């Protein structure tokens, strides 16, 4: 168990070495590691090399760059001297989003700049929090853990896997996990690519949604027809598509695909209560990030539950027929739509294609032929177990760093999707989320920032976490 003096030792070390963290980030953030842009491939490689060097400098005895058919990942390992200590694997990424439109940046995106903000100093740069800031605090956190506990090796074996293609959809990540599976054995996965509700509201993300997509083509006449000679007498695929998509949700806002909700884990009263504790100003959200006039969605659920805890369907694109200047009086031969579905535990992305096909078949007007293209892969949803002792250790670590109590750490559900489910599926270990981002950090947008005080607490929290996890034994048992 922790004591106040120990708590102070980790924090004291972090606060005495903030310059190191700031210098590391300043150097790393200058490397424009944009994975989406082939012109930046050398920069993504340079970013991997920088991180590998920083991990060696921190003391990790094993540091390797793992090439993929795309951008390289960085792997590091520091075994605990205790052979029975649990093994934790940290996941993050070193690539960043593109920066356009460049003219909207107040400071150049790859020239990190400290700006005085309402909550204290902020560091502005692309990648400041997503995800270089979240990864960089592990460097100082590890040093603080060793110094504060007087150890030569960490209390738990720590592995890091920091990929280089997350912002491009992690196309080679699952293959990399398969290829390196024997190196990646672990008892718990710590994802550092998320954030908290507010600077004064220590919180832990507990789930991420999955993703599946489908493209629908409807065909009517074999060629575009004259609307005067044939209109009103043969089926129009655009009308059929409009009808079909209008039936995607029922009057209660529920998705009508057959079987869509069958595997959805119901939201428990406790989860709803915990989610409800996270402060949320709906009017401010509408006026700000949502830029919309009203909220909508599945009846019986709050806006936060709709985003984080319920599955959804969205039409992302819809096209067909004539779209040029003036009029072209036709019955078009084809209509097209692109759809995506956000999924929650325990839905499987591979099921969605069949559900879409069955739904299209059941709702298709006579004389229209449908083709549904739905890639089977998708992204699976993932969730932490709120009641596991691993989660207790995380809550204790966060609470100590934020001067709070474990019972006051809020639970948040992340509406987005990432490769975390691959980690769970392939490594079979439970998932914890520890990130220092904020909803106001403008990730993926111009003027991305990180609040420096959040980074400092993030470093301290990891230092506590390695100590707290050491009280666990592999298999999830707590030692007495
Ligand atoms: Zn990220």
XYZ file of C-alpha atoms and ligand atoms in Angstrom:
481
model
C 0.000 0.000 0.000
C 1.056 3.558 -0.523
C 1.837 6.060 2.174
C 1.840 9.853 1.932
C 5.655 9.966 2.080
C 5.981 7.600 -0.865
C 3.339 9.553 -2.684
C 5.411 12.639 -2.117
C 8.570 10.921 -3.347
C 7.149 10.235 -6.826
C 5.732 13.728 -7.102
C 8.890 15.343 -5.777
C 10.959 13.530 -8.395
C 8.593 14.482 -11.209
C 8.505 18.134 -10.153
C 12.312 18.261 -9.839
C 12.736 16.901 -13.380
C 10.056 18.697 -15.363
C 12.716 20.306 -17.552
C 13.674 16.844 -18.843
C 10.075 16.068 -19.828
C 9.678 19.444 -21.517
C 12.979 19.109 -23.385
C 12.069 15.598 -24.563
C 8.710 16.720 -25.863
C 10.162 19.815 -27.515
C 12.604 17.671 -29.494
C 10.110 14.928 -30.380
C 7.297 17.292 -31.405
C 9.598 18.960 -33.952
C 9.566 15.741 -35.987
C 6.522 15.911 -38.321
C 5.593 12.213 -38.103
C 2.411 12.383 -40.216
C 1.663 8.757 -41.090
C -1.070 9.591 -43.623
C 1.341 11.434 -45.936
C 3.906 9.301 -47.832
C 6.106 12.408 -48.111
C 6.567 12.214 -44.327
C 7.570 8.525 -44.209
C 11.159 9.476 -43.303
C 9.861 11.698 -40.502
C 7.771 8.867 -39.043
C 10.919 6.705 -39.111
C 12.898 9.533 -37.455
C 10.206 9.776 -34.783
C 10.571 6.058 -34.058
C 14.357 6.443 -33.813
C 14.002 9.415 -31.482
C 11.718 7.446 -29.163
C 13.977 4.384 -29.226
C 16.927 6.547 -28.210
C 14.911 8.234 -25.427
C 13.843 4.839 -24.050
C 17.479 3.644 -24.036
C 18.495 6.830 -22.252
C 15.738 6.214 -19.671
C 17.333 2.842 -18.951
C 15.195 0.286 -20.793
C 17.613 -2.610 -21.415
C 15.714 -3.838 -24.485
C 14.668 -1.328 -27.143
C 13.860 -2.336 -30.718
C 12.376 -0.735 -33.786
C 9.869 -3.098 -35.370
C 9.386 -2.472 -39.074
C 5.999 -3.076 -40.711
C 5.015 -2.839 -44.393
C 4.071 0.751 -43.407
C 5.539 2.846 -40.570
C 7.727 1.327 -37.840
C 6.653 0.638 -34.264
C 8.915 0.957 -31.227
C 9.150 -1.826 -28.660
C 10.867 -1.626 -25.275
C 11.036 -3.917 -22.285
C 12.317 -3.532 -18.735
C 12.004 -6.747 -16.735
C 11.397 -6.519 -13.010
C 14.000 -8.225 -10.845
C 11.031 -9.980 -9.199
C 10.358 -13.014 -11.416
C 6.779 -13.253 -10.103
C 5.921 -9.622 -10.782
C 3.048 -8.949 -13.184
C 3.822 -7.755 -16.715
C 2.242 -4.521 -17.976
C 2.236 -3.557 -21.643
C 1.816 0.141 -22.533
C 0.186 0.956 -25.866
C 0.494 4.331 -27.600
C 1.462 5.788 -30.971
C 4.172 8.117 -32.243
C 2.558 9.203 -35.529
C 0.409 12.335 -35.728
C -2.523 13.687 -37.740
C -1.988 15.956 -40.769
C -1.937 19.687 -39.936
C -4.054 21.299 -42.651
C -5.443 23.899 -42.750
C -2.061 25.321 -41.786
C -3.281 28.952 -41.782
C -5.508 28.259 -38.764
C -2.529 27.468 -36.512
C -1.551 30.407 -34.297
C 1.928 28.873 -33.819
C 3.539 26.590 -36.437
C 2.431 22.991 -35.675
C 5.961 21.591 -35.474
C 7.448 24.447 -33.443
C 6.236 23.615 -29.917
C 5.215 26.809 -28.122
C 4.224 27.345 -24.487
C 1.108 29.511 -24.167
C -0.376 30.806 -20.910
C -3.992 29.558 -20.761
C -6.935 29.780 -18.350
C -5.836 26.573 -16.568
C -2.100 27.318 -16.610
C 0.676 26.826 -19.156
C -0.188 24.854 -22.296
C 2.149 23.398 -24.887
C 0.887 23.888 -28.447
C 2.020 21.552 -31.242
C 0.662 18.730 -33.411
C 0.981 15.597 -31.292
C 1.313 17.567 -28.019
C -1.157 15.172 -26.409
C -2.205 12.782 -29.241
C -0.111 10.902 -28.672
C 3.470 12.072 -28.020
C 2.569 13.817 -24.749
C 0.810 10.689 -23.473
C 3.819 8.535 -24.389
C 6.491 10.996 -23.203
C 5.181 11.124 -19.649
C 6.030 7.433 -19.333
C 9.742 8.303 -19.673
C 9.738 10.579 -16.641
C 7.190 8.381 -14.854
C 9.514 5.373 -15.027
C 12.452 7.378 -13.658
C 10.253 8.717 -10.837
C 9.090 5.189 -9.993
C 12.662 3.892 -9.728
C 13.951 6.897 -7.772
C 11.008 6.992 -5.362
C 11.103 3.266 -4.588
C 14.911 3.010 -4.605
C 14.876 0.278 -7.241
C 17.227 -0.658 -10.090
C 14.389 -2.339 -11.985
C 10.675 -1.536 -12.000
C 8.351 -3.221 -9.515
C 6.488 -4.780 -12.461
C 7.920 -5.797 -15.819
C 7.088 -2.935 -18.165
C 6.797 -3.364 -21.933
C 5.948 -0.570 -24.352
C 4.545 -0.976 -27.835
C 4.287 2.399 -29.563
C 2.985 2.090 -33.111
C 3.479 4.456 -36.058
C 0.211 4.096 -37.995
C -2.593 4.756 -35.504
C -3.677 7.967 -37.232
C -3.907 5.987 -40.486
C -6.148 3.269 -39.051
C -3.375 0.908 -37.812
C -3.460 -1.165 -41.036
C -0.551 -3.424 -40.030
C -0.997 -3.490 -36.265
C -2.944 -6.763 -35.948
C -0.362 -8.520 -38.152
C 2.466 -7.057 -36.053
C 0.817 -8.396 -32.884
C 0.552 -11.849 -34.478
C 4.138 -11.774 -35.715
C 5.564 -10.683 -32.338
C 3.061 -12.490 -30.158
C 5.682 -14.388 -28.130
C 7.371 -11.133 -27.096
C 4.153 -9.462 -25.962
C 2.916 -11.726 -23.171
C 1.424 -9.553 -20.445
C -1.020 -9.565 -17.555
C -2.499 -6.146 -18.209
C -2.520 -3.619 -21.066
C -2.240 0.097 -20.242
C -3.514 2.259 -23.100
C -2.111 5.785 -23.042
C -4.041 7.471 -25.854
C -7.055 8.984 -24.101
C -7.823 11.611 -21.504
C -9.889 12.888 -18.644
C -13.074 14.909 -18.200
C -11.462 18.144 -16.945
C -8.195 19.225 -15.243
C -9.743 18.948 -11.771
C -11.750 15.785 -12.546
C -9.472 12.730 -12.448
C -11.111 10.093 -14.612
C -10.536 6.817 -16.385
C -11.839 5.783 -19.779
C -13.447 2.366 -19.465
C -14.498 1.497 -23.010
C -14.165 2.344 -26.684
C -16.703 1.671 -29.398
C -16.133 -0.586 -32.378
C -16.697 0.248 -36.031
C -18.180 -1.527 -39.057
C -18.964 -0.117 -42.481
C -21.102 -0.966 -45.478
C -21.640 0.407 -48.960
C -24.980 -0.157 -50.651
C -25.647 0.025 -54.407
C -29.212 -0.176 -55.693
C -29.882 -0.837 -59.385
C -33.125 -0.248 -61.296
C -33.270 0.156 -65.079
C -30.237 -1.126 -67.003
C -29.528 2.437 -68.236
C -30.547 5.994 -67.260
C -34.074 6.483 -68.714
C -36.016 9.509 -70.010
C -38.181 10.619 -67.067
C -40.999 11.697 -69.380
C -41.234 8.451 -71.318
C -40.741 6.124 -68.346
C -41.214 8.164 -65.111
C -43.942 6.896 -62.820
C -43.996 3.536 -64.551
C -40.723 1.847 -63.476
C -38.868 1.791 -60.104
C -36.406 4.648 -59.404
C -33.326 3.466 -57.428
C -32.847 6.877 -55.778
C -36.416 6.785 -54.456
C -35.770 3.242 -53.260
C -32.558 4.340 -51.501
C -34.325 7.241 -49.782
C -37.064 4.873 -48.579
C -34.562 2.287 -47.446
C -32.389 4.731 -45.476
C -35.459 6.356 -43.917
C -36.177 2.955 -42.382
C -32.686 2.599 -40.855
C -34.032 3.951 -37.525
C -37.456 3.440 -35.972
C -39.531 6.168 -34.273
C -37.556 5.626 -31.071
C -34.235 6.212 -32.783
C -33.287 2.540 -32.626
C -31.345 0.932 -35.455
C -33.612 -1.492 -37.350
C -31.020 -4.006 -38.621
C -32.289 -7.454 -37.578
C -30.295 -8.749 -34.603
C -28.319 -5.484 -34.220
C -28.897 -5.282 -30.453
C -28.749 -9.021 -29.722
C -25.182 -8.987 -28.334
C -25.281 -5.504 -26.797
C -24.329 -5.706 -23.131
C -27.078 -3.786 -21.315
C -26.029 -0.653 -19.489
C -26.267 -1.370 -15.771
C -27.774 1.113 -13.317
C -24.342 1.424 -11.722
C -22.705 2.281 -15.047
C -25.404 4.847 -15.760
C -24.908 6.356 -12.333
C -21.127 6.503 -12.851
C -21.482 8.038 -16.335
C -23.950 10.566 -14.965
C -21.360 11.845 -12.495
C -19.252 13.259 -15.324
C -20.318 16.909 -15.604
C -21.841 17.673 -19.004
C -23.378 20.966 -20.110
C -25.535 19.999 -23.062
C -26.214 23.558 -24.234
C -22.511 24.427 -24.147
C -21.734 21.196 -25.971
C -24.324 21.985 -28.660
C -23.034 25.529 -29.098
C -19.388 24.435 -29.012
C -17.964 21.116 -30.225
C -21.267 19.702 -31.569
C -22.081 22.867 -33.569
C -25.695 21.680 -33.826
C -29.166 23.000 -32.960
C -30.631 20.083 -31.001
C -29.630 16.678 -29.675
C -31.187 13.551 -31.119
C -30.787 9.787 -30.851
C -32.064 6.654 -29.196
C -34.976 7.270 -26.819
C -34.353 6.582 -23.150
C -30.649 7.440 -23.131
C -28.725 10.607 -22.317
C -26.464 12.281 -24.866
C -23.373 10.882 -23.151
C -24.868 7.388 -23.080
C -25.789 7.676 -26.766
C -22.201 8.600 -27.630
C -20.310 6.302 -25.312
C -22.464 3.356 -24.403
C -24.939 2.654 -27.204
C -24.432 1.413 -30.766
C -25.356 3.739 -33.625
C -25.796 3.857 -37.409
C -24.884 6.844 -39.592
C -25.298 7.511 -43.291
C -21.941 9.054 -44.261
C -22.553 9.607 -47.968
C -25.348 9.330 -50.492
C -25.135 9.801 -54.244
C -26.580 8.919 -57.622
C -28.182 10.403 -60.729
C -27.396 13.798 -62.165
C -25.651 16.445 -60.048
C -24.344 18.894 -62.681
C -25.664 22.343 -63.576
C -29.293 22.710 -64.659
C -31.504 19.646 -65.048
C -31.171 16.263 -66.628
C -34.560 14.572 -66.748
C -33.681 10.967 -65.987
C -34.579 7.967 -63.934
C -31.061 7.012 -62.831
C -29.892 3.446 -63.222
C -28.110 3.382 -59.828
C -28.104 4.827 -56.322
C -25.314 4.560 -53.712
C -24.890 5.054 -49.985
C -22.062 4.628 -47.476
C -22.938 3.701 -43.893
C -20.944 3.198 -40.718
C -21.966 1.614 -37.454
C -20.413 2.295 -34.039
C -20.553 -0.828 -31.910
C -20.414 -1.556 -28.195
C -19.471 -4.674 -26.251
C -20.221 -7.491 -27.100
C -21.215 -6.734 -30.717
C -18.940 -8.135 -33.411
C -18.100 -6.095 -36.519
C -18.180 -9.275 -38.616
C -21.921 -9.699 -37.886
C -22.917 -6.307 -39.276
C -22.509 -7.157 -42.985
C -25.061 -9.986 -42.771
C -27.416 -7.791 -40.758
C -27.221 -5.046 -43.398
C -27.850 -7.578 -46.180
C -30.885 -9.005 -44.365
C -32.226 -5.508 -43.683
C -31.778 -4.406 -47.314
C -33.430 -7.606 -48.552
C -36.425 -7.110 -46.247
C -36.946 -3.468 -47.225
C -36.212 -3.521 -50.945
C -39.012 -2.352 -53.263
C -39.912 -4.727 -56.096
C -37.768 -4.430 -59.198
C -34.688 -3.032 -57.440
C -31.549 -5.132 -57.138
C -29.167 -4.498 -54.247
C -25.469 -5.080 -53.803
C -23.993 -4.715 -50.305
C -20.270 -4.438 -49.802
C -19.299 -4.880 -46.131
C -15.695 -5.711 -45.249
C -15.737 -8.391 -42.540
C -12.866 -6.936 -40.502
C -13.959 -3.668 -38.890
C -12.888 -2.657 -35.382
C -14.192 -4.549 -32.361
C -15.452 -2.662 -29.299
C -13.510 -3.057 -26.063
C -14.176 -2.408 -22.398
C -12.433 -2.541 -19.029
C -13.821 -4.537 -16.145
C -14.835 -1.926 -13.556
C -14.631 -4.416 -10.715
C -11.229 -5.956 -11.413
C -8.328 -5.493 -8.986
C -6.314 -4.117 -11.936
C -8.853 -1.311 -12.176
C -8.540 -0.725 -8.421
C -4.781 -0.294 -8.859
C -5.323 2.227 -11.668
C -7.844 4.204 -9.631
C -5.433 4.343 -6.678
C -2.631 5.573 -8.971
C -4.796 8.271 -10.571
C -6.236 9.355 -7.226
C -2.770 9.831 -5.729
C -1.538 11.914 -8.648
C -4.651 14.093 -8.653
C -4.914 14.463 -4.833
C -8.210 12.638 -4.920
C -9.685 9.415 -3.604
C -10.168 6.278 -5.731
C -13.949 6.511 -5.188
C -13.980 9.956 -6.752
C -12.243 8.992 -9.999
C -14.874 9.311 -12.745
C -15.542 6.682 -15.401
C -15.836 7.814 -19.020
C -16.809 5.910 -22.142
C -15.004 6.841 -25.343
C -17.246 7.038 -28.436
C -14.368 6.616 -30.880
C -12.667 3.442 -32.067
C -9.059 2.255 -32.138
C -6.841 -0.811 -32.333
C -7.176 -1.514 -28.588
C -9.560 -4.402 -29.269
C -6.779 -6.130 -31.249
C -4.618 -6.002 -28.126
C -7.325 -7.603 -26.003
C -8.117 -10.231 -28.591
C -4.535 -11.241 -29.309
C -2.951 -10.811 -25.887
C -5.929 -11.917 -23.804
C -5.133 -9.375 -21.096
C -7.451 -6.866 -19.411
C -7.363 -3.247 -20.538
C -6.703 -0.102 -18.505
C -6.692 3.446 -19.897
C -4.346 6.110 -18.527
C -4.125 9.294 -20.580
C -3.704 12.980 -19.765
C -5.729 14.538 -22.582
C -8.717 16.850 -22.158
C -11.818 17.302 -24.343
C -10.582 20.856 -24.980
C -7.153 19.792 -26.351
C -8.225 20.130 -30.023
C -6.754 16.790 -31.058
C -6.856 16.295 -34.857
C -7.613 20.058 -35.162
C -5.482 23.182 -35.566
C -3.772 24.428 -32.377
C -3.628 21.032 -30.643
C -2.355 21.533 -27.121
C -1.625 19.795 -23.871
C -2.064 21.302 -20.441
C 1.394 20.935 -18.878
C -0.028 20.261 -15.405
C -1.952 17.276 -16.860
C 1.275 15.871 -18.340
C 3.070 16.258 -15.017
C 0.276 14.410 -13.209
C 0.282 11.764 -15.921
C 3.980 11.117 -15.263
C 3.310 10.900 -11.547
C 0.331 8.567 -12.072
C 2.424 6.063 -14.060
C 5.038 6.122 -11.312
C 2.307 5.211 -8.808
C 0.773 2.686 -11.183
C 3.900 0.512 -11.493
C 4.131 0.405 -7.715
C 0.396 -0.326 -7.274
C 0.348 -3.050 -9.944
C 3.176 -4.828 -8.148
C 0.718 -5.738 -5.399
C -1.081 -7.875 -7.998
C -0.086 -11.347 -9.042
C -0.481 -12.707 -12.559
C -4.045 -13.920 -12.985
C -5.461 -10.901 -11.239
C -5.044 -11.954 -7.587
C -3.987 -9.366 -5.041
C -1.242 -10.424 -2.673
C -1.773 -10.044 1.033
Zn -4.169 8.997 -30.564
